[in-house]
XYZ file of C-alpha atoms in Angstrom:
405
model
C 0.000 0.000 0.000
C 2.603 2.508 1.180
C 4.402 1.635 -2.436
C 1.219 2.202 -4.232
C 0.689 6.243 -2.184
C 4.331 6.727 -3.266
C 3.668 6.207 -6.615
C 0.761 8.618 -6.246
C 2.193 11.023 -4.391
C 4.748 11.361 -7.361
C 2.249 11.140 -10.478
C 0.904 14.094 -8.986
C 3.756 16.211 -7.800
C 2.761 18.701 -9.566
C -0.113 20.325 -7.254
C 1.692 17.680 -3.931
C 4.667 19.953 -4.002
C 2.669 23.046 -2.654
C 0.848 21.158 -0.071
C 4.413 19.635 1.015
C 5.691 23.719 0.951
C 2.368 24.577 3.406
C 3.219 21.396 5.456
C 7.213 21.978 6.242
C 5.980 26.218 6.773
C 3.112 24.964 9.114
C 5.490 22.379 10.979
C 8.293 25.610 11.798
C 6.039 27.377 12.886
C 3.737 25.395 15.118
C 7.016 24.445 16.781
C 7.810 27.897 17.415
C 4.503 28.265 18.728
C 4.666 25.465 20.892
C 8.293 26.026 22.445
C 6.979 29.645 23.121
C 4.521 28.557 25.438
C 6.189 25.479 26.734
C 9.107 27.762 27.599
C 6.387 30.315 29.130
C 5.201 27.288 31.438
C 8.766 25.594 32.055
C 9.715 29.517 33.572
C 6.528 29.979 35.830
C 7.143 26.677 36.932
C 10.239 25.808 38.127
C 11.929 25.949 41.495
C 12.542 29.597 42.545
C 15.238 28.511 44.775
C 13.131 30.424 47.876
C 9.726 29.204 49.307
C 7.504 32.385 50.403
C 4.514 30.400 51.578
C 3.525 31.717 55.334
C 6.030 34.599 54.828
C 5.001 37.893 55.673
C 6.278 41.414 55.630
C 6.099 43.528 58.837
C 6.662 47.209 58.598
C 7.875 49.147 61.940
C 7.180 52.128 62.505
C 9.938 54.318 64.263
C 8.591 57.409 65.845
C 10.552 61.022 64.309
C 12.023 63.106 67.200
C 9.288 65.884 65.829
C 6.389 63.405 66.520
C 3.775 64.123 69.444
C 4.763 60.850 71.733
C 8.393 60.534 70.966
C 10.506 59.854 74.281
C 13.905 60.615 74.297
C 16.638 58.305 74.412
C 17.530 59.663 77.701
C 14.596 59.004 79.305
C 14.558 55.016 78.765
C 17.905 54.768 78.448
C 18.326 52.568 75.280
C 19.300 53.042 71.683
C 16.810 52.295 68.743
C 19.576 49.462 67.667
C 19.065 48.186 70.628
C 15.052 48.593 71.153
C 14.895 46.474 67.323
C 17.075 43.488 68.460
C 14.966 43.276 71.898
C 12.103 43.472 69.761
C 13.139 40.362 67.478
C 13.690 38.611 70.173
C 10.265 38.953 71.520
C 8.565 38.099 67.948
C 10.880 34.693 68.438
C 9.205 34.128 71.329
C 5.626 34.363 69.576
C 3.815 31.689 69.302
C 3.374 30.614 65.899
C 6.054 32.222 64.613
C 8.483 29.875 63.232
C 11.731 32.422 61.905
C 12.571 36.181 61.890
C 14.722 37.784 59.760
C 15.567 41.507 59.239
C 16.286 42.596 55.648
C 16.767 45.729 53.694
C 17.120 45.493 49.977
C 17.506 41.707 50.153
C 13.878 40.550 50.452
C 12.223 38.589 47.579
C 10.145 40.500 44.674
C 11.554 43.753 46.378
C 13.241 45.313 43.011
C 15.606 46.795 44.871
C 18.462 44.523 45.095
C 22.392 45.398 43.839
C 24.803 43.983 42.721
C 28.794 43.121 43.164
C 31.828 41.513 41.813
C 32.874 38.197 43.655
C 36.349 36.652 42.977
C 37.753 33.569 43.599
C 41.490 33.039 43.288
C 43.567 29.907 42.296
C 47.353 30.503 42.327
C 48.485 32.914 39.751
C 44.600 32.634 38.338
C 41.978 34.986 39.327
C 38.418 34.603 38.352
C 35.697 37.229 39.034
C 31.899 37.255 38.223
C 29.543 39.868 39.007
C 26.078 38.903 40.764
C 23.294 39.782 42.290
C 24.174 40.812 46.064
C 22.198 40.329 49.400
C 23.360 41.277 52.776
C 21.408 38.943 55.468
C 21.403 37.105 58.702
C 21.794 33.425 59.336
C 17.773 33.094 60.138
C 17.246 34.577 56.281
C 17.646 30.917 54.891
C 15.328 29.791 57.536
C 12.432 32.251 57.003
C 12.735 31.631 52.930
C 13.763 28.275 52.877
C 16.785 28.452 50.880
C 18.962 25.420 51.136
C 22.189 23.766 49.916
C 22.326 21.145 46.733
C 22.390 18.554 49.893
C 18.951 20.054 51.087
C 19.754 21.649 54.113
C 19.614 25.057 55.356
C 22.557 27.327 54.090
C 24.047 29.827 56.254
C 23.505 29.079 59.628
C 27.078 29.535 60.481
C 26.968 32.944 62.636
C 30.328 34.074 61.833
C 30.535 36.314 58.702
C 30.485 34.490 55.699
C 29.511 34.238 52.091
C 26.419 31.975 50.885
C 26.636 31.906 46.505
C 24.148 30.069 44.485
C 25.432 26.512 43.039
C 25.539 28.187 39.605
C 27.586 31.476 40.570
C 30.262 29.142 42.959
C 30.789 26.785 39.923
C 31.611 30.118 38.019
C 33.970 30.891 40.885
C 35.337 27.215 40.827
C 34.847 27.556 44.885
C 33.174 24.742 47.026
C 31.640 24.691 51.106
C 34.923 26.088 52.799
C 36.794 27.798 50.383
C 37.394 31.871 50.460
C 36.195 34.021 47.864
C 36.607 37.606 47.647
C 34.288 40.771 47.875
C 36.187 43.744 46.486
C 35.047 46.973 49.074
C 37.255 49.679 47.369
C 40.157 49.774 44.828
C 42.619 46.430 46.420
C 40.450 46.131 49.418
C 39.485 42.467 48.821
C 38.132 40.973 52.016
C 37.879 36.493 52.310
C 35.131 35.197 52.998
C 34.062 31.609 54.094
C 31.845 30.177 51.414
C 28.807 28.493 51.695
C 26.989 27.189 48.797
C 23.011 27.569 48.030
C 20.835 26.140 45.320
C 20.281 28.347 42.269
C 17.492 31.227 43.041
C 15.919 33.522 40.332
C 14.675 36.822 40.946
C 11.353 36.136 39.874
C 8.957 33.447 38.156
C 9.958 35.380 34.446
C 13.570 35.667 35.159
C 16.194 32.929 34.389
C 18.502 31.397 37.189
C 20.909 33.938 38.399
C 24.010 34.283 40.301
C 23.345 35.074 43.752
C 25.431 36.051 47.211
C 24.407 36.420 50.103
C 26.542 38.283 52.418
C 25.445 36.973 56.118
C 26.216 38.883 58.988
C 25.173 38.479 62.434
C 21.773 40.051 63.148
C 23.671 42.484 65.601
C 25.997 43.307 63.647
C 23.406 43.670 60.567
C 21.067 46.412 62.657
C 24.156 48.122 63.876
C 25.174 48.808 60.127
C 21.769 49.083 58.493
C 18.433 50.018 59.526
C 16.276 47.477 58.114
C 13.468 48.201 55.582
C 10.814 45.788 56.801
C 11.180 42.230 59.387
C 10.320 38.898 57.085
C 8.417 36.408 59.641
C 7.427 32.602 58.790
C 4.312 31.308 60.207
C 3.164 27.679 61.440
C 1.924 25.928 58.365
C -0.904 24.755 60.358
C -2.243 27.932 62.050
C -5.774 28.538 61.284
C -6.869 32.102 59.782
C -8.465 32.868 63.308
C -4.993 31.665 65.050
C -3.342 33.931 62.585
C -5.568 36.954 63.550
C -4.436 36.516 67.058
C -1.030 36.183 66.381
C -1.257 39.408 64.506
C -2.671 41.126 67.447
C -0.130 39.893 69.975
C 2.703 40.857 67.603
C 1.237 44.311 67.993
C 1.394 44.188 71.482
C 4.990 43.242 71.624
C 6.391 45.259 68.761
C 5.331 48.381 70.982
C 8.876 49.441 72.921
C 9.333 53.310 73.499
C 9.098 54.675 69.944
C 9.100 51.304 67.468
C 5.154 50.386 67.079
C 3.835 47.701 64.714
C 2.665 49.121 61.397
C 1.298 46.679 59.255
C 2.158 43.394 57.745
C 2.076 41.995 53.846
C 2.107 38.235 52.921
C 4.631 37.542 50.247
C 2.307 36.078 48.025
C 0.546 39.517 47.727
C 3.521 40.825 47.007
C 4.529 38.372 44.278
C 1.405 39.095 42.639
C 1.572 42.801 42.741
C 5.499 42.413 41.341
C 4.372 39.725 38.744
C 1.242 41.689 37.462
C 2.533 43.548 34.570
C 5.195 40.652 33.724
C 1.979 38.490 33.947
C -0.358 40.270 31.872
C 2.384 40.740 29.184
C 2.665 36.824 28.658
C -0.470 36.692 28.747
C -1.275 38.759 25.945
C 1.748 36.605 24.316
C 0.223 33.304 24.777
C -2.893 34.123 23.536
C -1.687 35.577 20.271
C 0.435 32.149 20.225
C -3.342 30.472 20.874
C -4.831 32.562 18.354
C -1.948 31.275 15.562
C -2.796 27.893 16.303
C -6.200 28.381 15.853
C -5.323 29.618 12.100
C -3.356 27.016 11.832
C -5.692 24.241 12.635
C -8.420 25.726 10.492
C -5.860 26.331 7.289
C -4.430 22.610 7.347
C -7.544 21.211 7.850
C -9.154 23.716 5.372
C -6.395 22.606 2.429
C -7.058 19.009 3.306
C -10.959 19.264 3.175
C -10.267 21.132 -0.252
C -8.598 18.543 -1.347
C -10.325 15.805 -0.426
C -13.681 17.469 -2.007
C -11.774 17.950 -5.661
C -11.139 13.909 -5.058
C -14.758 13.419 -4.850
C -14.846 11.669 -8.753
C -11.698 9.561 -8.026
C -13.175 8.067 -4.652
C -16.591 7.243 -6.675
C -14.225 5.674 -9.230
C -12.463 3.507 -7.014
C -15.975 2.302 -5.295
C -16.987 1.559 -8.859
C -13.830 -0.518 -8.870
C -14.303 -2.666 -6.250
C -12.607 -0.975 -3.102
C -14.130 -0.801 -0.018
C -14.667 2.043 2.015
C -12.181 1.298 4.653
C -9.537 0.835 1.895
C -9.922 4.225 0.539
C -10.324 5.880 4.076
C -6.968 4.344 5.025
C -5.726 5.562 1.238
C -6.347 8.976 2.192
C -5.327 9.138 5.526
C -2.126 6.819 4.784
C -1.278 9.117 1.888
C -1.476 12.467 4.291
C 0.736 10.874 6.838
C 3.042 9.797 4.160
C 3.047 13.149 3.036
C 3.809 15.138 6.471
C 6.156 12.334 7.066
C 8.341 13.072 3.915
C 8.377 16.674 4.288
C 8.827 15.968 7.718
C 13.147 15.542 7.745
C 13.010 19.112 5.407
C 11.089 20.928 8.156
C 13.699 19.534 10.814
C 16.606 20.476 9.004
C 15.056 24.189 9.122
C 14.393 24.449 12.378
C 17.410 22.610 13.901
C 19.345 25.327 12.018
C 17.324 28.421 13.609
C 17.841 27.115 16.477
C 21.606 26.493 17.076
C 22.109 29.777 15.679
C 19.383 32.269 17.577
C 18.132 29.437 20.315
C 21.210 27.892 22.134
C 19.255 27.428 25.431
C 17.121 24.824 23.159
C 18.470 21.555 24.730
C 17.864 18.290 22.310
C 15.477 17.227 24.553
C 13.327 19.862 24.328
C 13.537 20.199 20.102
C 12.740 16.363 19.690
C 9.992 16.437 22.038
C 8.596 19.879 19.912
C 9.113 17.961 16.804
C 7.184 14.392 17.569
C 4.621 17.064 19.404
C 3.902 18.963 16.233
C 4.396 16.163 13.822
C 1.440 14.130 16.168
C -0.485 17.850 15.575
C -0.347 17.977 12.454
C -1.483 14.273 12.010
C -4.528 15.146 13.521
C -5.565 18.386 11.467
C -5.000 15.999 8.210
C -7.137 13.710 9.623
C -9.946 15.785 10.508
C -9.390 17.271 7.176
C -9.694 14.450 5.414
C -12.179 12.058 7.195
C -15.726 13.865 7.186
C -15.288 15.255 3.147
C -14.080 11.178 2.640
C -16.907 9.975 4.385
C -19.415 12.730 2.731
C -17.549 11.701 -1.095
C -18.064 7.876 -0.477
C -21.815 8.300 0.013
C -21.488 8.666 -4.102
C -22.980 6.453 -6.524
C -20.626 4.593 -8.959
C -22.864 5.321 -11.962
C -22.670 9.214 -10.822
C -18.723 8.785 -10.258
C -18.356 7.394 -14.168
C -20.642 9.515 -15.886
C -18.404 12.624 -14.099
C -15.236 10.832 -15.065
């Protein structure tokens, strides 16, 4: 049979060559389509490196010296430094509260993050790689969740030291007790201890990037920043009216002489208020990719249906001749396939070569699984193309079909 379509397909190559053109431009481009909004998916949905489920933003709010109720520090005695750590310490003690962190410009989804070179040296060889850069303190990795490749938490050394993502301490050729570098000014390059973190990305749109974390001691991190906000994880298993009280007695305790409570976000607010624009953009971007495979569907099953309509004479013909129905259905379809699957090699060769020159984050993987997707696609449209017109043409009387021949 597949001899016999061959022998067809090439007594009329004539009008078969543009439907094989249509077929190898449909095939590039519904895989282009399709890695598009695989690749959307595959970036909203892998690991972020971070977990921000039961984390929550608190805002403090520290009285102004030109405010109504602010006491002087010589009246209680106590620096504000001092006031914040007594006041993570009491938030430790709160029931329900699992880890505290203070942060400024190192939060998740915060858009406010710097950078900074990191070096690594090697005997005579130097190696340097600039990153995104975090200062924190040990409890950071608890309240987020960040671990090691091995799964457990990083940084809970509390001597200074230097936490990189897996991908930026490859870079740096540096391992879990090596030194790396932070350059401060000009020569001043200060050693670190390195500890080593899974990769993070900045957001669910973003790619992996290189991260450090610089981890200080939570002392020493309030005496040489002010923080912007206090990241707090919650018990898992704390109901919403358990978390209303917990909210109230971290009011109560927050109040010492002029830090109050203020008000508290949950990350996942946050991530949605960050994500929104990215979110609506790829949006609009996947449904303009839906929209082209809508066109596409209709055309290929549109030039099949065509085709199989102008048939109409030839399938009465070959009913007049003795074939059966289910013979000339699986001509058809067998003949389609055997099409796509010629043209199907030409098509790869295209794409294969688009893609190692403007795609090189395309693994093999990924284009072989595009290809048997859109080739199995395809198949489909051709069949639906081809199946009701066949069925509608075979309904024909063989007188009718030779008096039209």
């Amino acid at each position: 049979m597949i001899k016999n379509i061959l022998k067809q397909l090439w007594n009329q190559r004539r009008s078969n060559i543009w439907i094989a053109l249509e077929i190898a431009l449909v095939f590039v481009f519904l895989w282009f389509i399709l890695n598009f909004i695989f690749k959307q998916y595959e970036a909203f949905n892998r690991p972020m490196g971070f977990d921000i489920e039961d984390v929550y933003e608190v805002k403090i709010n520290n009285l102004p010296a030109s405010a109504a109720n602010y006491v002087k520090q010589e009246e209680f005695g106590t620096t504000s430094n001092e006031d914040l750590l007594t006041l993570l310490s009491r938030l430790r003690r709160v029931e329900g509260i699992e880890a505290v962190s203070p942060t400024s410009c190192s939060r998740p989804y915060s858009g406010c993050n710097g950078t900074r070179m990191f070096i690594s040296i090697h005997g005579t060889d130097t190696i340097a790689r600039g990153g995104m850069f975090r200062v924190v303190t040990p409890e950071y990795f608890d309240v987020f969740r960040i671990l090691t490749p091995q799964g457990i938490p990083a940084g809970h050394e509390n001597n200074i030291m230097l936490v990189l993502s897996k991908n930026l301490a490859d870079t740096l050729q540096v391992a879990r007790g090596d030194s790396a570098y932070l350059p401060f000014s000009g020569t001043d390059w200060r050693p670190f201890v390195v500890g080593v973190s899974t990769e993070m990305r900045y957001a669910e749109t973003w790619p992996d990037l290189d991260n450090g974390f610089l981890v200080l001691p939570e002392a020493t991190f309030v005496g040489e920043r002010w923080p912007d906000e206090i990241c707090v994880r919650l018990n898992h298993a704390l109901s919403e009216d358990q978390r209303t009280a917990l909210w109230e007695q971290v009011k109560r305790v927050c109040r010492i002489n002029n830090l109050s409570y203020f008000y508290n976000t949950p990350f996942e607010k946050m991530r949605e208020n960050y994500l929104r624009n990215a979110t609506d953009e790829v949006k609009a971007q996947c449904w303009y990719a839906v929209f082209l495979l809508i066109n596409i569907f209709l055309g290929v099953i549109g030039t099949f249906w065509f085709r199989t309509l102008h048939r109409r004479g030839e399938i009465g013909l070959r009913i007049a001749m003795g074939a059966t129905r289910t013979s000339i259905f699986s001509f058809l379809i067998g003949e389609g396939i055997l099409l796509l699957t010629v043209i199907t090699p030409v098509a790869i060769v295209i794409m294969f070569n688009i893609v190692h020159f403007l795609m090189e984050d395309t693994s093999i993987l990924t284009f072989i699984a595009g290809c048997v997707v859109t080739w199995v696609l395809i198949a489909v449209m051709m069949f639906l193309g081809i199946w009701y017109p066949a069925y509608q043409a075979m309904k024909i009387e063989p007188a009718e079909a030779l008096h039209d021949e």
